[in-house]
PDB file of C-alpha atoms in Angstrom:
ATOM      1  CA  UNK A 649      29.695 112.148 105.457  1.00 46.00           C
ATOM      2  CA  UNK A 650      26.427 113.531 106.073  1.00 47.00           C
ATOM      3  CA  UNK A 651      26.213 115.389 102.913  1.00 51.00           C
ATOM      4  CA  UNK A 652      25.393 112.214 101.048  1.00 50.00           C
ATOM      5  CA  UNK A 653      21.940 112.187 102.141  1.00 52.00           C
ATOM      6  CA  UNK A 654      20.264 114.261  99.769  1.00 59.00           C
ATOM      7  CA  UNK A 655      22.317 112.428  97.007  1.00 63.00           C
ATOM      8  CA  UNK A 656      20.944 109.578  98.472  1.00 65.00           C
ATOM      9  CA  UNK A 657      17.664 109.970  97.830  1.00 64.00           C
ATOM     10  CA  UNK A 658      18.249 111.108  94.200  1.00 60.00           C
ATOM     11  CA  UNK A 659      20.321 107.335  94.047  1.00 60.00           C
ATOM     12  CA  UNK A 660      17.184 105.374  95.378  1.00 65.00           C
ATOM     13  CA  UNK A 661      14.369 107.357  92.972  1.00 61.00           C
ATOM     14  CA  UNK A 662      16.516 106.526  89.623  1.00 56.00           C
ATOM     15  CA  UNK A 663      17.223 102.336  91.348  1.00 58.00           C
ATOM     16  CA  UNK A 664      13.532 102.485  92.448  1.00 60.00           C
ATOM     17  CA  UNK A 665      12.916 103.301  88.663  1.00 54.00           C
ATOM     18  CA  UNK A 666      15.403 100.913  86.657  1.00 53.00           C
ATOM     19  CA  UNK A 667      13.700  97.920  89.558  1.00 57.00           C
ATOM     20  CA  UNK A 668      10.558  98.533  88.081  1.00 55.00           C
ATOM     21  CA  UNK A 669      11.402  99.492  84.674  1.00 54.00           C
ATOM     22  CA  UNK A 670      14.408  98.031  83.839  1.00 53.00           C
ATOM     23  CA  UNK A 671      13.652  94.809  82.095  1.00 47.00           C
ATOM     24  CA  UNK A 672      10.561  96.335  80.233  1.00 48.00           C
ATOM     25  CA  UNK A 673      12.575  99.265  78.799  1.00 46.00           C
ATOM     26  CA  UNK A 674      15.626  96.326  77.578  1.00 47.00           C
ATOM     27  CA  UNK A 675      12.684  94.604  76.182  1.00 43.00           C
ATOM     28  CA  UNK A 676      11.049  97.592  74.425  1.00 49.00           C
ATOM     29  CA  UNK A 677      14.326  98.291  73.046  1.00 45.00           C
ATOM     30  CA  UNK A 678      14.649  94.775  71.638  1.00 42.00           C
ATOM     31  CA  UNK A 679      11.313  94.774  70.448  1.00 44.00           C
ATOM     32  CA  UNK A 680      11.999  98.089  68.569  1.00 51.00           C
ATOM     33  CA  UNK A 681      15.247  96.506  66.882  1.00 44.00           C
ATOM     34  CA  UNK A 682      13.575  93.198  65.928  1.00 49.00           C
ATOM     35  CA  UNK A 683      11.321  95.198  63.894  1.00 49.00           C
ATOM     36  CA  UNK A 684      14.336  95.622  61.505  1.00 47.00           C
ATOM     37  CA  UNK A 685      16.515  92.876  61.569  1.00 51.00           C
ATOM     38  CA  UNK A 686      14.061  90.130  62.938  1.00 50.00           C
ATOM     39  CA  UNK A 687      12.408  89.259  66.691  1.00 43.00           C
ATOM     40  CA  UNK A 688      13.697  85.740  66.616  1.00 53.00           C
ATOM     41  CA  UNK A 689      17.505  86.598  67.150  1.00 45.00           C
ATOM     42  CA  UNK A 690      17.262  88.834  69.436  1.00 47.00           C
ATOM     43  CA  UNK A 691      14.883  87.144  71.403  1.00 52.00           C
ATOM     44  CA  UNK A 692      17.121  84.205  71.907  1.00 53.00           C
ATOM     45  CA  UNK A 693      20.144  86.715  72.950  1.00 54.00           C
ATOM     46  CA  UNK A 694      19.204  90.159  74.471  1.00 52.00           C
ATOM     47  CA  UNK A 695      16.436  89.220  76.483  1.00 52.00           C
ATOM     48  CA  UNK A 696      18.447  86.507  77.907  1.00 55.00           C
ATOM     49  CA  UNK A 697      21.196  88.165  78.207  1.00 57.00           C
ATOM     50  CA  UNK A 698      19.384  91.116  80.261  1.00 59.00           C
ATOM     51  CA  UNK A 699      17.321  87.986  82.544  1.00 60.00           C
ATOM     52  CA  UNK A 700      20.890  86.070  83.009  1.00 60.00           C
ATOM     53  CA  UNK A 701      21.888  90.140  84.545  1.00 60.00           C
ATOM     54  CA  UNK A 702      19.094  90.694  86.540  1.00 64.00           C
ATOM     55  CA  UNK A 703      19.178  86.915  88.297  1.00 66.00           C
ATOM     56  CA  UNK A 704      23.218  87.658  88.784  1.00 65.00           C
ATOM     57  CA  UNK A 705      22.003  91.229  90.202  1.00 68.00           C
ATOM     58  CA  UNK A 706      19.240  89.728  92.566  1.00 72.00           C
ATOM     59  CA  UNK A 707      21.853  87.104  93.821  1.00 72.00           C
ATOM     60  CA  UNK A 708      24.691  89.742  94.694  1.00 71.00           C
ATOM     61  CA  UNK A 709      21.479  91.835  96.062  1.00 72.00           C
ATOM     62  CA  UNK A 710      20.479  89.218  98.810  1.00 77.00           C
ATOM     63  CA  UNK A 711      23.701  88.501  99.993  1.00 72.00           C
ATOM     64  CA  UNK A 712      25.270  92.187 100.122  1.00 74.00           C
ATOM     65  CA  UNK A 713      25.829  93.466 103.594  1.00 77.00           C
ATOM     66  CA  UNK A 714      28.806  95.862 105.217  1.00 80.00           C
ATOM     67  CA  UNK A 715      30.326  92.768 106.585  1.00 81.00           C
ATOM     68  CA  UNK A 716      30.097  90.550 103.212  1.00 82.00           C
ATOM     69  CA  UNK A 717      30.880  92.164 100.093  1.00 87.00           C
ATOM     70  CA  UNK A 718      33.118  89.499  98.259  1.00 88.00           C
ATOM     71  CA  UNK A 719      30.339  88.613  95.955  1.00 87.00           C
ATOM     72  CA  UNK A 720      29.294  91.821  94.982  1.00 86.00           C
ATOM     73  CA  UNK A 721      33.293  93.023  94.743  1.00 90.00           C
ATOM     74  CA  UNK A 722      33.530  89.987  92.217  1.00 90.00           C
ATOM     75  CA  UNK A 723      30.172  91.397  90.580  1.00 87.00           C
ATOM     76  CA  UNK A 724      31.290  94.591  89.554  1.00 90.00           C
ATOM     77  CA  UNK A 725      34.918  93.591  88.881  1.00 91.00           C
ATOM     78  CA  UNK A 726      33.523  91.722  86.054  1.00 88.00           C
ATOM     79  CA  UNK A 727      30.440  93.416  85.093  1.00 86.00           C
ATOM     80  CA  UNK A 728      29.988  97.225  83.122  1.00 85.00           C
ATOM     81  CA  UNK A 729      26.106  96.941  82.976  1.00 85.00           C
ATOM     82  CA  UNK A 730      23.795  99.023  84.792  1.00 85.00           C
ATOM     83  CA  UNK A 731      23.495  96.610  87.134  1.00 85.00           C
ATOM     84  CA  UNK A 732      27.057  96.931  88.012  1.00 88.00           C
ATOM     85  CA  UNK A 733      26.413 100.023  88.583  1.00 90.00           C
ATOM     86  CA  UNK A 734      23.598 100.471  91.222  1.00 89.00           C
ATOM     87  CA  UNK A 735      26.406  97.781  93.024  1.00 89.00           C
ATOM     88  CA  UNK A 736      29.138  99.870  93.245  1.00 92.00           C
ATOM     89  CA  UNK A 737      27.306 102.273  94.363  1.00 90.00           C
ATOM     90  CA  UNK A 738      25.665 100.598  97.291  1.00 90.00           C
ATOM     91  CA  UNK A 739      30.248  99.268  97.939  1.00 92.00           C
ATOM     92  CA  UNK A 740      30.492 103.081  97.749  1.00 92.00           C
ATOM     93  CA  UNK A 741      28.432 103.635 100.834  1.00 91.00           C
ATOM     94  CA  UNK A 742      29.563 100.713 102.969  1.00 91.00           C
ATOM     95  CA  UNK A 743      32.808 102.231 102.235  1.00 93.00           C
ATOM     96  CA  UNK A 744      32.345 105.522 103.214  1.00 92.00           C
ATOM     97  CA  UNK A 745      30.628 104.111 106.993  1.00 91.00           C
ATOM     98  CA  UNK A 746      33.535 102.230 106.929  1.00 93.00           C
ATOM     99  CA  UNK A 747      35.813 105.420 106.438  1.00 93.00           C
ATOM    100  CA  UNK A 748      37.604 103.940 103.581  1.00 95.00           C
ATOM    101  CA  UNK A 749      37.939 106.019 101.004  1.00 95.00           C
ATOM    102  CA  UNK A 750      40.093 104.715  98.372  1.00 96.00           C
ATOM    103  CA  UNK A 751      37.844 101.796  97.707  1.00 95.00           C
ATOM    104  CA  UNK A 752      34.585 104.516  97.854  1.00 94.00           C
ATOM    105  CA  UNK A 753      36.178 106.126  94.708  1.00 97.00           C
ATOM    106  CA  UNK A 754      37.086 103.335  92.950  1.00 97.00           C
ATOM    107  CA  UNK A 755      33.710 102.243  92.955  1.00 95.00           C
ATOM    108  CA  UNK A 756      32.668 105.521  92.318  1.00 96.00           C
ATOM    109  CA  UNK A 757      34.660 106.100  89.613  1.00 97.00           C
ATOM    110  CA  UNK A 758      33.275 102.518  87.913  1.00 96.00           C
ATOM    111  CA  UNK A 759      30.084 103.929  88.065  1.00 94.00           C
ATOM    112  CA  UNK A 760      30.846 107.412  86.385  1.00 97.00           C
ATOM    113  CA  UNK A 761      32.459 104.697  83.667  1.00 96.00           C
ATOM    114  CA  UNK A 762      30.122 102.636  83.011  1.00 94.00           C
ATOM    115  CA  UNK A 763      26.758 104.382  83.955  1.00 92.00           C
ATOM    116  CA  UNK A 764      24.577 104.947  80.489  1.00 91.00           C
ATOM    117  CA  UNK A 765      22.179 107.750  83.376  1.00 90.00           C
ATOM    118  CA  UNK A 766      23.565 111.114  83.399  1.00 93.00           C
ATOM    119  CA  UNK A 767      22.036 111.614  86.939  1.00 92.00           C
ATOM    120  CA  UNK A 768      24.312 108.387  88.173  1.00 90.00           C
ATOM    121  CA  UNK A 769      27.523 109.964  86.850  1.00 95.00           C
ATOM    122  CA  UNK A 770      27.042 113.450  88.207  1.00 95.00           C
ATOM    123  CA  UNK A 771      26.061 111.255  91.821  1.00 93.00           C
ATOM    124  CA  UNK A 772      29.131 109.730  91.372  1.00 95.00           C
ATOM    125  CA  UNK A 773      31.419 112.536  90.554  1.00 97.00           C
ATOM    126  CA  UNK A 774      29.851 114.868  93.093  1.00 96.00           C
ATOM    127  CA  UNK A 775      30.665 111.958  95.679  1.00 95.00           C
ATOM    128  CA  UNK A 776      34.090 111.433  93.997  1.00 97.00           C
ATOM    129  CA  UNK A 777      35.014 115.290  94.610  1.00 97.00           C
ATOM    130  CA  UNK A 778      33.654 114.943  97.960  1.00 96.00           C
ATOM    131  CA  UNK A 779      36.088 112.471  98.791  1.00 96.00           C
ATOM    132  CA  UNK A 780      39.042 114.361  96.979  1.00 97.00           C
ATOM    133  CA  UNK A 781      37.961 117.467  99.055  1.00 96.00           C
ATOM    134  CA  UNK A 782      38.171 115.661 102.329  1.00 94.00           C
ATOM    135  CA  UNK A 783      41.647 113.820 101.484  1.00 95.00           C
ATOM    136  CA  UNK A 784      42.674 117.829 100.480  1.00 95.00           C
ATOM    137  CA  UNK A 785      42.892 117.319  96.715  1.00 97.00           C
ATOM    138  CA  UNK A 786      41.176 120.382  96.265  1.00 97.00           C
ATOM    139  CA  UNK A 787      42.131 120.811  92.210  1.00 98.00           C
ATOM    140  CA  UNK A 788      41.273 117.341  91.220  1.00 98.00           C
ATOM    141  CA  UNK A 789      37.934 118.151  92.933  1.00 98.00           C
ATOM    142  CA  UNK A 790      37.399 121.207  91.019  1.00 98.00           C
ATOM    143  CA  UNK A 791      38.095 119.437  87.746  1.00 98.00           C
ATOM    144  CA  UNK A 792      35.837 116.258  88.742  1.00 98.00           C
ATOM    145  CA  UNK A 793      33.247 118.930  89.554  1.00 98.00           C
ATOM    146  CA  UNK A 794      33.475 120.058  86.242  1.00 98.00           C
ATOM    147  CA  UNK A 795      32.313 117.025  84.789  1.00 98.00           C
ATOM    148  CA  UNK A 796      28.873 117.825  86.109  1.00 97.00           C
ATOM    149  CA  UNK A 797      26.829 119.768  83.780  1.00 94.00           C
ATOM    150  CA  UNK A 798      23.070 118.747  84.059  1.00 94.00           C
ATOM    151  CA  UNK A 799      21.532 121.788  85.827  1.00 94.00           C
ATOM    152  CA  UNK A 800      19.507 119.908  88.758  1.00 93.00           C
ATOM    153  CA  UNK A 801      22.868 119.452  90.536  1.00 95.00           C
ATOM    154  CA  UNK A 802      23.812 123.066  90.435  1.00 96.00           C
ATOM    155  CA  UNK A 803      23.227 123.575  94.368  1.00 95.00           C
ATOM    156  CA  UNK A 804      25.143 120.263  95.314  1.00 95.00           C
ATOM    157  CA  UNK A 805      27.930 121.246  92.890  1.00 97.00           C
ATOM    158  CA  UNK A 806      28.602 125.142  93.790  1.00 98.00           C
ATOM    159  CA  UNK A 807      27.993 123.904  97.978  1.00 97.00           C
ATOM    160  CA  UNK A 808      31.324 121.842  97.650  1.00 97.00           C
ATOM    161  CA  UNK A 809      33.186 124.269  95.462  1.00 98.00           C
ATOM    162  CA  UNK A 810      32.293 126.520  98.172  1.00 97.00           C
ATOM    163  CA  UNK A 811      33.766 124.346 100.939  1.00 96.00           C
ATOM    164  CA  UNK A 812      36.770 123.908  98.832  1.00 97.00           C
ATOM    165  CA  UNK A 813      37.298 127.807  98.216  1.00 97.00           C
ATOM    166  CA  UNK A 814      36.996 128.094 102.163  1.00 95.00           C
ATOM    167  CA  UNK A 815      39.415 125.608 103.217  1.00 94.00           C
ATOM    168  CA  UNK A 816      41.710 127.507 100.566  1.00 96.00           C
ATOM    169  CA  UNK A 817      41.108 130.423 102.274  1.00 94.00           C
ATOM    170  CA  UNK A 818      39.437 132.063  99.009  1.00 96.00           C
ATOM    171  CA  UNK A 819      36.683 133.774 100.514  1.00 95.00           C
ATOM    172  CA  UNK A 820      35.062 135.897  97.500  1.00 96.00           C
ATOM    173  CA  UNK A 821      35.151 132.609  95.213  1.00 97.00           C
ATOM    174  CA  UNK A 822      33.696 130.826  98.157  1.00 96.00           C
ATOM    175  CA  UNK A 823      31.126 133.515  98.833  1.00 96.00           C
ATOM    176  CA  UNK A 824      30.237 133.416  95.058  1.00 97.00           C
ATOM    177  CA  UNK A 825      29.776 129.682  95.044  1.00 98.00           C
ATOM    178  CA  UNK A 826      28.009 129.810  98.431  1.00 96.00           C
ATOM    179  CA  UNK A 827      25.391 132.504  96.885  1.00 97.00           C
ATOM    180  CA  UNK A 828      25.155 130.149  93.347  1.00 97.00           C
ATOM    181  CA  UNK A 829      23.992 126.971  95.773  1.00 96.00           C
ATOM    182  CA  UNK A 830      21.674 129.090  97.402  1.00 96.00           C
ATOM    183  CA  UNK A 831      20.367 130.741  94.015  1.00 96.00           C
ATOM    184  CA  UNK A 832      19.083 126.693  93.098  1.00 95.00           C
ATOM    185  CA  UNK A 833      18.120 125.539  96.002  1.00 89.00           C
ATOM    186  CA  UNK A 834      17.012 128.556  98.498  1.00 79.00           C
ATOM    187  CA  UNK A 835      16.138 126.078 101.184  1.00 86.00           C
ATOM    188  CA  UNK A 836      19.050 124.935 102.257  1.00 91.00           C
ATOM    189  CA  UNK A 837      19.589 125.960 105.455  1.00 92.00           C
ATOM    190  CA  UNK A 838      23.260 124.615 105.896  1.00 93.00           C
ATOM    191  CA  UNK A 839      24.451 126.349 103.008  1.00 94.00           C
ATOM    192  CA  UNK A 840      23.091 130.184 104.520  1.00 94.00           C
ATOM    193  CA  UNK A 841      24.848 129.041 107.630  1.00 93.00           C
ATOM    194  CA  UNK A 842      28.345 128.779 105.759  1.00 94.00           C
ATOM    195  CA  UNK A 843      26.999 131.758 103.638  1.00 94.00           C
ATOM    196  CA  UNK A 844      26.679 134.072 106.744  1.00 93.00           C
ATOM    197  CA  UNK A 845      30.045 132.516 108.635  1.00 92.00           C
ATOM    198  CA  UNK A 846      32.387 133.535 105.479  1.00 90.00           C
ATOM    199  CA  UNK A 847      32.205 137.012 107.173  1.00 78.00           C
ATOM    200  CA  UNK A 848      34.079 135.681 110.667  1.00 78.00           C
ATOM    201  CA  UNK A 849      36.065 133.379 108.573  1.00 72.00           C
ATOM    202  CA  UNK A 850      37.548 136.196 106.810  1.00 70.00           C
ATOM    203  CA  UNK A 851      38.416 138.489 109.653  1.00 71.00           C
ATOM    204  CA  UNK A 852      39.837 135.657 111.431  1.00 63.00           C
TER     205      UNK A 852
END
């Protein structure tokens, strides 16, 4: 699913950013709180709590590979943290190589759970309606894209409900949706292709 690339890159700047920034912001946060109720207590709790995640994290990290994901499965299965998170979504892709797409959204869908990152739950739902689109569950797409409001997704969001519209055979909505992607993103060259084909597709 080559459309996953672009969402790819959005996935590796916000992990790039909680690798080098995670543990400092759990710490600043900390730091704030023990001003009120007392450094002491939280020092011996959150920040060990956060270090105990990010060794458990590292571990599943070194191991993880398309052929072994036990560990991480195991991971996520009993972890909600953001950690979890970047996991499942890393299952997510092995799964979609792998052409499995039940186990793709229900990692996906742990993620647009548990995920505190706006930008990680519209990933994951955009990659969950994806997957509906391409097993034909073309309403429970539409609603999943719905879930996605934060405006830098706009072009991702109307490209799919324009594939879905075609597929239907709904060529104004599609052509609407089509022009909407284009209207936030102008570049995208794939998106003018399907734009300029809705006119054979319709007098086909």
């Amino acid at each position: 699913m080559d459309e996953f690339a672009t969402e790819e890159q959005q996935v590796e700047a916000i992990k790039r950013f909680w690798r080098e920034n995670g543990l400092a912001i759990a710490v600043g946060v900390v730091l704030g709180i023990g001003g009120l109720y007392g450094w002491r207590y939280y020092n011996d709790t959150q920040i060990a709590e956060k270090e105990a995640a990010s060794t458990a994290y590292e571990t599943v990290v070194t191991t993880l590979s398309a052929e072994n994901t036990a560990q991480a499965e195991a991971f996520v299965d009993n972890n909600q943290d953001g950690y979890s998170v970047l996991t499942a979504l890393q299952l997510a892709k092995f799964a979609v190589d792998k052409n499995d797409l039940e186990s793709a959204e229900k990692h996906l869908r742990h993620v647009a759970t548990h995920a505190s990152d706006a930008s990680f739950k519209s990933i994951a739902n955009i990659r969950i309606a994806r997957i509906q689109t391409a097993k034909g569950e073309h309403d429970a797409a539409l609603a999943t894209l719905a879930l996605v409001t934060l405006e830098s997704f706009v072009a991702q969001v109307e490209d799919i409900k324009g594939d879905i519209y075609t597929s239907l055979g709904q060529f104004e909505q599609a052509k609407t949706a089509y022009t909407e992607s284009l209207q936030a993103d102008g570049d995208n060259r794939l998106v003018q292709m399907k734009l300029d084909n809705l006119a054979v597709a319709a007098n086909g």
